[in-house]
Amino acid sequence: DSGVTQTPKHLITATGQRVTLRCSPRSGDLSVYWYQQSLDQGLQFLIQYYNGEERAKGNILERFSAQQFPDLHSELNLSSLELGDSALYFCASSVGAGLGEEQYFGPGTRLTVT
Amino acid sequence: KNQVEQSPQSLIILEGKNCTLQCNYTVSPFSNLRWYKQDTGRGPVSLTIMTFSENTKSNGRYTATLDADTKQSSLHITASQLSDSASYICVVRDYRDDKIIFGKGTRLHILP
């Protein structure tokens, strides 16, 4: 158990809908990262927040947004969902701000768009 | 474009056998290289991390090697166990822009 929690574990929704994925980092970690992992793809970095501020951006679509709250938990919002958004979404956390720091991954949220 | 390529894409071996997974990268200069293990449907877990000055790093039955000159790393698994069935992901940290580049992973299946 990495200490990173994600909810929900599974999510099934229809195209065009909007969903929110939630992540709580390990105690003491200030950075939260979001990743997307599709069936045939490796982990794709989406976005990083550090202590409430956006720190780095990866391949995040405009339909997706994220935020980190004062208690350091983070939410990833996915809107106007398409079939291709079906994937595993992982959250990870680390102590500092550097992208190269050791990241502890949560168990993931499996999103299925029908 | 910085890339991390892993081979083979998938591998099947018998329990108790050894195996070696490869990672070739073009990231230069790089800060560090990590190997992660990802069980099916779970988040990745870090196995080893090496800086450019390190040649080898062990974690139990897992041994990672790094050749910074040829830009190659390998992960050697000794006396494989059924629980080693997983994807193994190589991740390289780019020194210049502090980004990390993930390989697509090698899917390892251990058969009893």
XYZ file of N, CA and C in Angstrom, chain B residues 3 8 11 19-20 23 29 39 44 46-47 56 71 75-76 90 94-97 99 101-102 106-107 109:
78
model
N 13.382 9.739 -26.295
C 12.590 8.521 -26.295
C 13.177 7.502 -25.337
N 11.973 -6.980 -24.654
C 10.910 -7.185 -25.639
C 9.609 -6.548 -25.165
N 7.217 -11.117 -22.678
C 8.135 -12.221 -22.455
C 7.460 -13.264 -21.591
N 15.716 -13.883 -16.322
C 15.423 -13.149 -17.552
C 16.010 -11.742 -17.463
N 16.157 -11.125 -18.638
C 16.699 -9.770 -18.711
C 15.827 -8.928 -19.617
N 16.200 -1.642 -21.864
C 15.699 -0.277 -21.999
C 16.763 0.537 -22.721
N 21.307 15.201 -21.698
C 21.753 14.428 -20.554
C 20.582 13.989 -19.684
N 1.907 -4.322 -11.370
C 0.997 -5.462 -11.423
C -0.263 -5.052 -12.174
N 2.165 1.587 -10.519
C 3.574 1.172 -10.556
C 4.252 1.365 -9.203
N 8.220 1.559 -7.539
C 9.623 1.717 -7.900
C 10.460 0.534 -7.418
N 11.314 0.004 -8.325
C 12.216 -1.097 -7.980
C 13.622 -0.580 -7.713
N 25.290 -0.302 -11.517
C 24.426 -1.400 -11.125
C 23.755 -1.098 -9.799
N 23.809 4.280 -23.650
C 22.424 4.667 -23.322
C 21.524 3.438 -23.261
N 17.244 -4.775 -16.810
C 16.741 -5.258 -15.527
C 16.800 -6.776 -15.563
N 17.598 -7.337 -14.671
C 17.772 -8.780 -14.625
C 16.996 -9.330 -13.440
N 10.506 1.305 -17.694
C 11.742 2.080 -17.565
C 11.379 3.563 -17.686
N 14.868 13.597 -17.663
C 15.629 14.514 -18.512
C 16.249 15.600 -17.638
N 17.558 15.754 -17.720
C 18.250 16.716 -16.850
C 17.880 18.161 -17.198
N 17.729 18.437 -18.487
C 17.544 19.831 -18.926
C 16.210 20.411 -18.491
N 15.115 19.713 -18.786
C 13.813 20.299 -18.452
C 13.128 19.575 -17.298
N 11.902 16.763 -16.949
C 10.719 15.957 -17.248
C 11.094 14.490 -17.179
N 10.367 10.656 -18.889
C 9.864 9.975 -20.074
C 9.695 8.502 -19.756
N 8.487 8.002 -19.963
C 8.172 6.615 -19.663
C 8.343 5.750 -20.900
N 7.612 -3.682 -20.563
C 7.697 -5.082 -20.992
C 6.740 -5.873 -20.123
N 5.869 -6.639 -20.785
C 4.915 -7.461 -20.055
C 5.530 -8.838 -19.840
N 5.373 -12.660 -18.236
C 4.497 -13.718 -17.738
C 5.364 -14.861 -17.231
